[in-house]
PDB file of C-alpha atoms in Angstrom:
ATOM      1  CA  MET A 108       0.000   0.000   0.000  1.00 75.00           C
ATOM      2  CA  GLY A 109       2.771   2.420   0.964  1.00 81.00           C
ATOM      3  CA  THR A 110       4.724   1.522  -2.156  1.00 87.00           C
ATOM      4  CA  PHE A 111       1.675   2.019  -4.360  1.00 90.00           C
ATOM      5  CA  ALA A 112       1.000   5.433  -2.790  1.00 91.00           C
ATOM      6  CA  PHE A 113       4.620   6.451  -3.284  1.00 91.00           C
ATOM      7  CA  PHE A 114       4.653   5.494  -6.952  1.00 92.00           C
ATOM      8  CA  TYR A 115       1.321   7.215  -7.591  1.00 93.00           C
ATOM      9  CA  PHE A 116       2.477  10.478  -5.984  1.00 93.00           C
ATOM     10  CA  ALA A 117       5.955  10.268  -7.522  1.00 93.00           C
ATOM     11  CA  GLY A 118       4.573   9.626 -11.007  1.00 94.00           C
ATOM     12  CA  ILE A 119       2.177  12.567 -10.858  1.00 94.00           C
ATOM     13  CA  ILE A 120       4.883  14.828  -9.373  1.00 94.00           C
ATOM     14  CA  VAL A 121       7.366  14.014 -12.145  1.00 94.00           C
ATOM     15  CA  ALA A 122       4.722  14.321 -14.887  1.00 94.00           C
ATOM     16  CA  THR A 123       3.413  17.692 -13.680  1.00 94.00           C
ATOM     17  CA  ALA A 124       6.946  19.002 -13.101  1.00 93.00           C
ATOM     18  CA  GLY A 125       7.686  18.189 -16.731  1.00 92.00           C
ATOM     19  CA  MET A 126       4.486  19.953 -17.774  1.00 92.00           C
ATOM     20  CA  VAL A 127       5.500  23.116 -15.861  1.00 91.00           C
ATOM     21  CA  VAL A 128       8.601  23.350 -18.011  1.00 90.00           C
ATOM     22  CA  ALA A 129       7.030  22.132 -21.269  1.00 89.00           C
ATOM     23  CA  PHE A 130       3.784  24.150 -21.514  1.00 88.00           C
ATOM     24  CA  LYS A 131       4.036  27.252 -23.657  1.00 86.00           C
ATOM     25  CA  ASN A 132       1.177  29.077 -21.925  1.00 87.00           C
ATOM     26  CA  PRO A 133       2.249  30.388 -18.475  1.00 88.00           C
ATOM     27  CA  ILE A 134      -1.233  29.821 -17.013  1.00 90.00           C
ATOM     28  CA  TYR A 135      -1.093  26.109 -17.859  1.00 91.00           C
ATOM     29  CA  SER A 136       2.365  25.940 -16.286  1.00 91.00           C
ATOM     30  CA  ALA A 137       1.084  27.517 -13.077  1.00 92.00           C
ATOM     31  CA  LEU A 138      -1.898  25.142 -12.957  1.00 93.00           C
ATOM     32  CA  ALA A 139       0.401  22.130 -13.470  1.00 94.00           C
ATOM     33  CA  LEU A 140       2.490  23.422 -10.575  1.00 93.00           C
ATOM     34  CA  LEU A 141      -0.698  23.577  -8.481  1.00 94.00           C
ATOM     35  CA  VAL A 142      -1.358  19.878  -9.117  1.00 94.00           C
ATOM     36  CA  MET A 143       2.261  19.145  -8.233  1.00 94.00           C
ATOM     37  CA  PHE A 144       1.993  20.996  -4.906  1.00 94.00           C
ATOM     38  CA  PHE A 145      -1.064  18.945  -3.940  1.00 94.00           C
ATOM     39  CA  HIS A 146       0.724  15.694  -4.695  1.00 94.00           C
ATOM     40  CA  VAL A 147       3.839  16.773  -2.801  1.00 94.00           C
ATOM     41  CA  ALA A 148       1.504  17.425   0.138  1.00 94.00           C
ATOM     42  CA  GLY A 149       0.151  13.890  -0.299  1.00 93.00           C
ATOM     43  CA  LEU A 150       3.693  12.547  -0.242  1.00 93.00           C
ATOM     44  CA  PHE A 151       4.280  14.457   3.010  1.00 92.00           C
ATOM     45  CA  VAL A 152       1.202  12.782   4.528  1.00 91.00           C
ATOM     46  CA  THR A 153       2.562   9.336   3.672  1.00 91.00           C
ATOM     47  CA  LEU A 154       5.792  10.386   5.430  1.00 89.00           C
ATOM     48  CA  HIS A 155       3.845  11.362   8.589  1.00 87.00           C
ATOM     49  CA  ALA A 156       4.485  15.085   8.156  1.00 87.00           C
ATOM     50  CA  GLU A 157       0.851  16.166   8.364  1.00 88.00           C
ATOM     51  CA  PHE A 158       1.585  19.698   9.547  1.00 90.00           C
ATOM     52  CA  LEU A 159       3.871  20.354   6.590  1.00 90.00           C
ATOM     53  CA  ALA A 160       1.316  18.887   4.201  1.00 92.00           C
ATOM     54  CA  ILE A 161      -1.275  21.416   5.354  1.00 92.00           C
ATOM     55  CA  ILE A 162       1.286  24.238   5.290  1.00 91.00           C
ATOM     56  CA  GLN A 163       2.319  23.180   1.784  1.00 91.00           C
ATOM     57  CA  ILE A 164      -1.247  23.506   0.548  1.00 93.00           C
ATOM     58  CA  LEU A 165      -1.972  26.731   2.451  1.00 92.00           C
ATOM     59  CA  VAL A 166       1.232  28.599   1.636  1.00 90.00           C
ATOM     60  CA  TYR A 167       2.295  27.200  -1.730  1.00 89.00           C
ATOM     61  CA  ALA A 168      -1.044  26.509  -3.384  1.00 89.00           C
ATOM     62  CA  GLY A 169      -3.028  29.135  -1.510  1.00 89.00           C
ATOM     63  CA  ALA A 170      -0.659  32.088  -1.439  1.00 89.00           C
ATOM     64  CA  ILE A 171       2.348  31.721  -3.710  1.00 91.00           C
ATOM     65  CA  LEU A 172       0.586  30.223  -6.715  1.00 91.00           C
ATOM     66  CA  VAL A 173      -2.302  32.680  -6.520  1.00 91.00           C
ATOM     67  CA  LEU A 174       0.292  35.465  -6.591  1.00 90.00           C
ATOM     68  CA  TYR A 175       1.837  33.922  -9.704  1.00 90.00           C
ATOM     69  CA  LEU A 176      -1.552  33.635 -11.393  1.00 91.00           C
ATOM     70  CA  PHE A 177      -2.348  37.257 -10.538  1.00 90.00           C
ATOM     71  CA  VAL A 178       0.886  38.435 -12.148  1.00 89.00           C
ATOM     72  CA  VAL A 179       0.456  36.186 -15.203  1.00 88.00           C
ATOM     73  CA  MET A 180      -3.016  37.563 -15.770  1.00 88.00           C
ATOM     74  CA  LEU A 181      -2.001  41.143 -14.947  1.00 86.00           C
ATOM     75  CA  LEU A 182       0.736  41.243 -17.562  1.00 84.00           C
ATOM     76  CA  ASN A 183      -0.470  40.862 -21.094  1.00 73.00           C
ATOM     77  CA  LEU A 184       1.748  37.953 -22.066  1.00 72.00           C
ATOM     78  CA  LYS A 185       2.174  36.481 -25.464  1.00 69.00           C
ATOM     79  CA  ARG A 186       2.620  32.773 -25.925  1.00 68.00           C
ATOM     80  CA  GLU A 187       6.234  31.771 -25.948  1.00 65.00           C
ATOM     81  CA  GLU A 188       6.686  30.072 -29.302  1.00 69.00           C
ATOM     82  CA  HIS A 189      10.223  28.778 -29.001  1.00 70.00           C
ATOM     83  CA  PHE A 190      12.394  27.543 -26.210  1.00 72.00           C
ATOM     84  CA  HIS A 191      15.702  29.226 -25.593  1.00 70.00           C
ATOM     85  CA  ARG A 192      18.309  28.385 -28.215  1.00 75.00           C
ATOM     86  CA  GLN A 193      20.427  26.701 -25.554  1.00 79.00           C
ATOM     87  CA  LEU A 194      17.708  24.012 -25.310  1.00 80.00           C
ATOM     88  CA  LEU A 195      20.039  21.102 -26.076  1.00 84.00           C
ATOM     89  CA  VAL A 196      22.759  22.333 -23.718  1.00 85.00           C
ATOM     90  CA  GLY A 197      20.202  22.786 -20.940  1.00 84.00           C
ATOM     91  CA  VAL A 198      18.685  19.325 -21.360  1.00 87.00           C
ATOM     92  CA  PHE A 199      22.164  17.795 -21.525  1.00 88.00           C
ATOM     93  CA  LEU A 200      23.234  19.569 -18.314  1.00 88.00           C
ATOM     94  CA  GLY A 201      20.054  18.429 -16.585  1.00 87.00           C
ATOM     95  CA  CYS A 202      20.680  14.818 -17.604  1.00 88.00           C
ATOM     96  CA  VAL A 203      24.285  15.040 -16.375  1.00 89.00           C
ATOM     97  CA  LEU A 204      23.163  16.430 -13.014  1.00 87.00           C
ATOM     98  CA  PHE A 205      20.543  13.700 -12.642  1.00 86.00           C
ATOM     99  CA  ALA A 206      23.048  10.974 -13.592  1.00 87.00           C
ATOM    100  CA  GLU A 207      25.431  12.338 -10.969  1.00 86.00           C
ATOM    101  CA  ALA A 208      22.712  12.230  -8.317  1.00 81.00           C
ATOM    102  CA  VAL A 209      21.757   8.651  -9.224  1.00 82.00           C
ATOM    103  CA  LEU A 210      25.396   7.536  -9.210  1.00 85.00           C
ATOM    104  CA  LEU A 211      25.924   9.081  -5.780  1.00 82.00           C
ATOM    105  CA  VAL A 212      22.819   7.359  -4.435  1.00 78.00           C
ATOM    106  CA  LEU A 213      23.850   4.011  -5.921  1.00 79.00           C
ATOM    107  CA  LYS A 214      27.354   4.375  -4.530  1.00 79.00           C
ATOM    108  CA  GLY A 215      26.045   5.300  -1.111  1.00 72.00           C
ATOM    109  CA  GLU A 216      23.199   2.771  -1.255  1.00 64.00           C
ATOM    110  CA  THR A 217      24.819   0.383   1.207  1.00 56.00           C
ATOM    111  CA  THR A 218      25.679   3.082   3.707  1.00 59.00           C
ATOM    112  CA  LEU A 219      22.403   4.908   3.122  1.00 59.00           C
ATOM    113  CA  GLY A 220      20.386   1.788   3.820  1.00 55.00           C
ATOM    114  CA  ASN A 221      22.345   0.414   6.748  1.00 53.00           C
ATOM    115  CA  SER A 222      23.598   3.350   8.726  1.00 54.00           C
ATOM    116  CA  LEU A 223      20.175   4.873   9.273  1.00 57.00           C
ATOM    117  CA  PRO A 224      19.121   4.124  12.820  1.00 56.00           C
ATOM    118  CA  ALA A 225      15.712   2.609  13.356  1.00 55.00           C
ATOM    119  CA  ALA A 226      13.126   5.347  13.150  1.00 54.00           C
ATOM    120  CA  ASP A 227      12.141   6.617  16.559  1.00 54.00           C
ATOM    121  CA  THR A 228       8.537   7.563  15.902  1.00 52.00           C
ATOM    122  CA  SER A 229       7.355   7.243  19.471  1.00 50.00           C
ATOM    123  CA  VAL A 230       7.548  10.983  20.121  1.00 51.00           C
ATOM    124  CA  GLU A 231       5.506  11.920  17.087  1.00 50.00           C
ATOM    125  CA  LEU A 232       3.028   9.112  17.479  1.00 53.00           C
ATOM    126  CA  THR A 233       2.131   9.886  21.080  1.00 55.00           C
ATOM    127  CA  ARG A 234       2.056  13.668  20.818  1.00 65.00           C
ATOM    128  CA  GLY A 235       1.149  14.519  17.290  1.00 70.00           C
ATOM    129  CA  ASN A 236       3.212  16.056  14.547  1.00 79.00           C
ATOM    130  CA  THR A 237       2.110  19.672  14.963  1.00 85.00           C
ATOM    131  CA  GLU A 238       2.728  19.777  18.705  1.00 86.00           C
ATOM    132  CA  SER A 239       6.234  18.348  18.359  1.00 86.00           C
ATOM    133  CA  ILE A 240       7.160  20.756  15.570  1.00 87.00           C
ATOM    134  CA  GLY A 241       5.799  23.689  17.543  1.00 87.00           C
ATOM    135  CA  GLU A 242       7.834  22.791  20.586  1.00 88.00           C
ATOM    136  CA  LEU A 243      10.997  22.330  18.508  1.00 87.00           C
ATOM    137  CA  LEU A 244      10.361  25.621  16.710  1.00 88.00           C
ATOM    138  CA  PHE A 245      10.009  27.604  19.922  1.00 90.00           C
ATOM    139  CA  SER A 246      12.906  26.013  21.786  1.00 90.00           C
ATOM    140  CA  THR A 247      15.815  24.868  19.624  1.00 89.00           C
ATOM    141  CA  TYR A 248      15.017  26.967  16.574  1.00 91.00           C
ATOM    142  CA  LEU A 249      13.735  30.093  18.293  1.00 93.00           C
ATOM    143  CA  PHE A 250      16.396  32.402  16.854  1.00 93.00           C
ATOM    144  CA  PRO A 251      15.987  31.211  13.215  1.00 92.00           C
ATOM    145  CA  PHE A 252      12.239  31.540  13.720  1.00 92.00           C
ATOM    146  CA  GLU A 253      12.589  35.201  14.678  1.00 93.00           C
ATOM    147  CA  LEU A 254      14.992  35.665  11.764  1.00 93.00           C
ATOM    148  CA  ALA A 255      12.351  34.224   9.419  1.00 93.00           C
ATOM    149  CA  SER A 256       9.927  36.921  10.517  1.00 93.00           C
ATOM    150  CA  LEU A 257      12.593  39.514   9.731  1.00 95.00           C
ATOM    151  CA  ILE A 258      13.071  38.000   6.242  1.00 94.00           C
ATOM    152  CA  LEU A 259       9.358  38.249   5.610  1.00 93.00           C
ATOM    153  CA  LEU A 260       9.314  41.870   6.777  1.00 95.00           C
ATOM    154  CA  VAL A 261      12.203  42.786   4.488  1.00 94.00           C
ATOM    155  CA  ALA A 262      10.524  41.000   1.557  1.00 93.00           C
ATOM    156  CA  MET A 263       7.282  42.843   2.196  1.00 92.00           C
ATOM    157  CA  VAL A 264       8.973  46.257   2.331  1.00 93.00           C
ATOM    158  CA  GLY A 265      11.029  45.368  -0.736  1.00 91.00           C
ATOM    159  CA  ALA A 266       7.973  44.345  -2.738  1.00 90.00           C
ATOM    160  CA  VAL A 267       6.168  47.582  -1.855  1.00 90.00           C
ATOM    161  CA  ILE A 268       9.170  49.733  -2.745  1.00 89.00           C
ATOM    162  CA  LEU A 269       9.871  47.905  -6.012  1.00 86.00           C
ATOM    163  CA  THR A 270       6.345  48.123  -7.342  1.00 83.00           C
ATOM    164  CA  LYS A 271       6.026  51.787  -6.423  1.00 82.00           C
ATOM    165  CA  LYS A 272       5.767  53.920  -9.540  1.00 74.00           C
ATOM    166  CA  GLY A 273       8.855  55.836 -10.571  1.00 66.00           C
ATOM    167  CA  ILE A 274      11.531  53.600  -9.124  1.00 61.00           C
ATOM    168  CA  LEU A 275      12.776  51.902 -12.254  1.00 58.00           C
ATOM    169  CA  GLU A 276      11.254  54.179 -14.845  1.00 60.00           C
ATOM    170  CA  VAL A 277      13.175  56.624 -16.917  1.00 56.00           C
ATOM    171  CA  LYS A 278      12.564  60.151 -15.708  1.00 54.00           C
ATOM    172  CA  ASN A 279      11.109  62.391 -18.392  1.00 50.00           C
TER     173      ASN A 279
ATOM    174  CA  MET B 224       7.993   2.516   5.856  1.00 59.00           C
ATOM    175  CA  ASP B 225       8.376  -0.028   3.103  1.00 72.00           C
ATOM    176  CA  VAL B 226       9.686   2.475   0.548  1.00 81.00           C
ATOM    177  CA  PRO B 227      13.499   2.839   0.759  1.00 83.00           C
ATOM    178  CA  VAL B 228      14.776   6.336   1.369  1.00 84.00           C
ATOM    179  CA  SER B 229      16.837   6.193  -1.832  1.00 84.00           C
ATOM    180  CA  TYR B 230      13.586   6.247  -3.854  1.00 87.00           C
ATOM    181  CA  TYR B 231      12.797   9.631  -2.347  1.00 90.00           C
ATOM    182  CA  VAL B 232      16.307  10.859  -3.127  1.00 88.00           C
ATOM    183  CA  VAL B 233      15.954   9.789  -6.767  1.00 89.00           C
ATOM    184  CA  LEU B 234      12.501  11.412  -7.012  1.00 91.00           C
ATOM    185  CA  SER B 235      13.834  14.681  -5.676  1.00 91.00           C
ATOM    186  CA  GLY B 236      16.817  14.384  -8.038  1.00 90.00           C
ATOM    187  CA  ILE B 237      14.439  14.061 -11.002  1.00 91.00           C
ATOM    188  CA  VAL B 238      12.352  17.054  -9.910  1.00 93.00           C
ATOM    189  CA  PHE B 239      15.465  19.141  -9.217  1.00 93.00           C
ATOM    190  CA  SER B 240      16.897  18.316 -12.663  1.00 92.00           C
ATOM    191  CA  ILE B 241      13.602  19.259 -14.341  1.00 92.00           C
ATOM    192  CA  GLY B 242      13.674  22.567 -12.483  1.00 93.00           C
ATOM    193  CA  LEU B 243      17.265  23.186 -13.558  1.00 91.00           C
ATOM    194  CA  VAL B 244      16.438  22.432 -17.200  1.00 91.00           C
ATOM    195  CA  GLY B 245      13.452  24.775 -16.910  1.00 90.00           C
ATOM    196  CA  VAL B 246      15.663  27.612 -15.685  1.00 90.00           C
ATOM    197  CA  LEU B 247      18.066  27.032 -18.559  1.00 89.00           C
ATOM    198  CA  ILE B 248      15.689  26.603 -21.499  1.00 88.00           C
ATOM    199  CA  ARG B 249      12.755  28.948 -20.848  1.00 85.00           C
ATOM    200  CA  ARG B 250      12.691  32.592 -21.870  1.00 83.00           C
ATOM    201  CA  ASN B 251       9.719  33.752 -19.799  1.00 86.00           C
ATOM    202  CA  ILE B 252      10.912  35.095 -16.435  1.00 89.00           C
ATOM    203  CA  ILE B 253       7.743  33.907 -14.681  1.00 90.00           C
ATOM    204  CA  ILE B 254       8.363  30.315 -15.805  1.00 91.00           C
ATOM    205  CA  ILE B 255      11.951  30.623 -14.629  1.00 91.00           C
ATOM    206  CA  LEU B 256      10.694  31.574 -11.145  1.00 92.00           C
ATOM    207  CA  LEU B 257       8.247  28.631 -11.275  1.00 92.00           C
ATOM    208  CA  SER B 258      11.188  26.337 -12.060  1.00 93.00           C
ATOM    209  CA  VAL B 259      13.025  27.690  -9.019  1.00 94.00           C
ATOM    210  CA  GLU B 260       9.945  26.703  -6.999  1.00 92.00           C
ATOM    211  CA  LEU B 261      10.283  23.198  -8.454  1.00 93.00           C
ATOM    212  CA  MET B 262      13.868  22.988  -7.210  1.00 94.00           C
ATOM    213  CA  LEU B 263      12.878  24.220  -3.735  1.00 94.00           C
ATOM    214  CA  ASN B 264      10.157  21.560  -3.604  1.00 93.00           C
ATOM    215  CA  ALA B 265      12.668  18.873  -4.574  1.00 94.00           C
ATOM    216  CA  THR B 266      14.840  19.778  -1.597  1.00 94.00           C
ATOM    217  CA  ASN B 267      11.764  19.842   0.638  1.00 94.00           C
ATOM    218  CA  ILE B 268      10.889  16.266  -0.371  1.00 93.00           C
ATOM    219  CA  ASN B 269      14.415  15.227   0.577  1.00 92.00           C
ATOM    220  CA  PHE B 270      14.267  16.994   3.938  1.00 92.00           C
ATOM    221  CA  VAL B 271      10.937  15.420   4.870  1.00 92.00           C
ATOM    222  CA  ALA B 272      11.972  11.936   3.714  1.00 91.00           C
ATOM    223  CA  PHE B 273      15.165  11.943   5.771  1.00 89.00           C
ATOM    224  CA  SER B 274      13.429  13.528   8.754  1.00 89.00           C
ATOM    225  CA  SER B 275      10.832  10.780   8.682  1.00 87.00           C
ATOM    226  CA  TYR B 276      13.382   7.988   8.289  1.00 85.00           C
ATOM    227  CA  LEU B 277      15.682   9.286  11.014  1.00 85.00           C
ATOM    228  CA  GLY B 278      12.795   9.977  13.395  1.00 82.00           C
ATOM    229  CA  ASN B 279      14.134  13.508  13.818  1.00 83.00           C
ATOM    230  CA  LEU B 280      11.828  16.471  13.365  1.00 86.00           C
ATOM    231  CA  SER B 281      14.573  19.012  12.598  1.00 87.00           C
ATOM    232  CA  GLY B 282      14.231  18.298   8.878  1.00 88.00           C
ATOM    233  CA  GLN B 283      10.596  19.331   8.951  1.00 90.00           C
ATOM    234  CA  VAL B 284      11.507  22.571  10.729  1.00 91.00           C
ATOM    235  CA  PHE B 285      14.013  23.237   7.950  1.00 92.00           C
ATOM    236  CA  VAL B 286      11.270  22.777   5.354  1.00 92.00           C
ATOM    237  CA  PHE B 287       9.334  25.394   7.291  1.00 91.00           C
ATOM    238  CA  PHE B 288      12.225  27.844   6.879  1.00 92.00           C
ATOM    239  CA  ALA B 289      12.676  26.949   3.207  1.00 92.00           C
ATOM    240  CA  LEU B 290       9.007  27.789   2.750  1.00 92.00           C
ATOM    241  CA  THR B 291       9.519  31.193   4.387  1.00 92.00           C
ATOM    242  CA  VAL B 292      12.409  31.969   2.064  1.00 92.00           C
ATOM    243  CA  ALA B 293      10.351  30.782  -0.935  1.00 92.00           C
ATOM    244  CA  ALA B 294       7.519  33.130   0.008  1.00 92.00           C
ATOM    245  CA  ALA B 295       9.929  36.064   0.390  1.00 93.00           C
ATOM    246  CA  GLU B 296      11.593  35.200  -2.915  1.00 93.00           C
ATOM    247  CA  VAL B 297       8.255  35.111  -4.729  1.00 92.00           C
ATOM    248  CA  ALA B 298       7.178  38.470  -3.303  1.00 92.00           C
ATOM    249  CA  VAL B 299      10.386  40.238  -4.288  1.00 93.00           C
ATOM    250  CA  GLY B 300      10.759  38.358  -7.592  1.00 92.00           C
ATOM    251  CA  LEU B 301       7.253  39.173  -8.789  1.00 91.00           C
ATOM    252  CA  ALA B 302       7.717  42.801  -7.743  1.00 91.00           C
ATOM    253  CA  ILE B 303      10.874  42.944  -9.853  1.00 89.00           C
ATOM    254  CA  ILE B 304       9.017  41.324 -12.782  1.00 89.00           C
ATOM    255  CA  ILE B 305       6.248  43.933 -12.587  1.00 88.00           C
ATOM    256  CA  ALA B 306       8.791  46.756 -12.425  1.00 86.00           C
ATOM    257  CA  LEU B 307      10.631  45.294 -15.428  1.00 85.00           C
ATOM    258  CA  TYR B 308       7.392  44.951 -17.378  1.00 86.00           C
ATOM    259  CA  ARG B 309       6.524  48.577 -16.667  1.00 84.00           C
ATOM    260  CA  HIS B 310       9.968  49.600 -17.776  1.00 80.00           C
ATOM    261  CA  SER B 311      10.143  47.779 -21.106  1.00 80.00           C
ATOM    262  CA  SER B 312       6.761  45.972 -21.526  1.00 80.00           C
ATOM    263  CA  SER B 313       8.404  42.601 -21.928  1.00 80.00           C
ATOM    264  CA  ILE B 314       9.359  39.776 -19.612  1.00 80.00           C
ATOM    265  CA  ASN B 315      11.421  37.900 -22.139  1.00 82.00           C
ATOM    266  CA  ILE B 316      14.808  37.150 -20.615  1.00 82.00           C
ATOM    267  CA  ASP B 317      16.579  37.886 -23.923  1.00 80.00           C
ATOM    268  CA  ASP B 318      15.495  41.531 -23.758  1.00 80.00           C
ATOM    269  CA  PHE B 319      17.473  42.167 -20.597  1.00 80.00           C
ATOM    270  CA  ARG B 320      21.041  41.654 -21.660  1.00 78.00           C
ATOM    271  CA  LEU B 321      22.487  45.057 -20.887  1.00 75.00           C
ATOM    272  CA  LEU B 322      23.528  46.267 -17.493  1.00 73.00           C
ATOM    273  CA  LYS B 323      23.199  49.955 -16.843  1.00 65.00           C
ATOM    274  CA  TRP B 324      26.853  50.568 -16.135  1.00 62.00           C
TER     275      TRP B 324
END
């Protein structure tokens, strides 16, 4: 059952990721990415990361992708008829990178499989995923958590400043 | 837990490579940003898989931070795209080859 779920989610994720890159219309690309986000969330559920699955749907599908769709529809875009002329180089580099990753995994297969200690799921199972993450976030990772709020503040101010009229325009 | 962790690593390798190819071959800046999102999601899959297999929740907290950075990146990136579009009414990457100085 777990294997079937993994292959279902993995197949849809790979197919929709390919569609994001292959579609010529940006709206179709964004919608393919939406399907991919939902299936990544499903994969997170099978890995017992329920909190992240919900956050994935809320933040990625609910906020980030809607922002993309707004911008795509705001700008009057023409269909992109041709890929970049470095198409072959790009595909070749991607294949090389993937082959490297697979070779590393195959080489480390023995160590990867054996050296992992038996999963200690007792904490999560008795207390729930969200509660454990919350406690970790507000104890061990308190400083990075505060830093994350600062990053969001800077991004917000930056977005407002950048979209203000007259910043990048030629003065005339 | 009958799926080996290496399957997840290979899946995230595939998605990351697709994202990389997307950054290299597309001309539309919005699609390039979408491909960057693909790469971020590939790393997130890896983080969650290892966190689940090691029984250690730190990986999931890291995904949380990656998500924060992704949200900030999208906000600033889309603002830059809108400013660029206002400036030259195009978001084709080939039109932006000249630096100002």
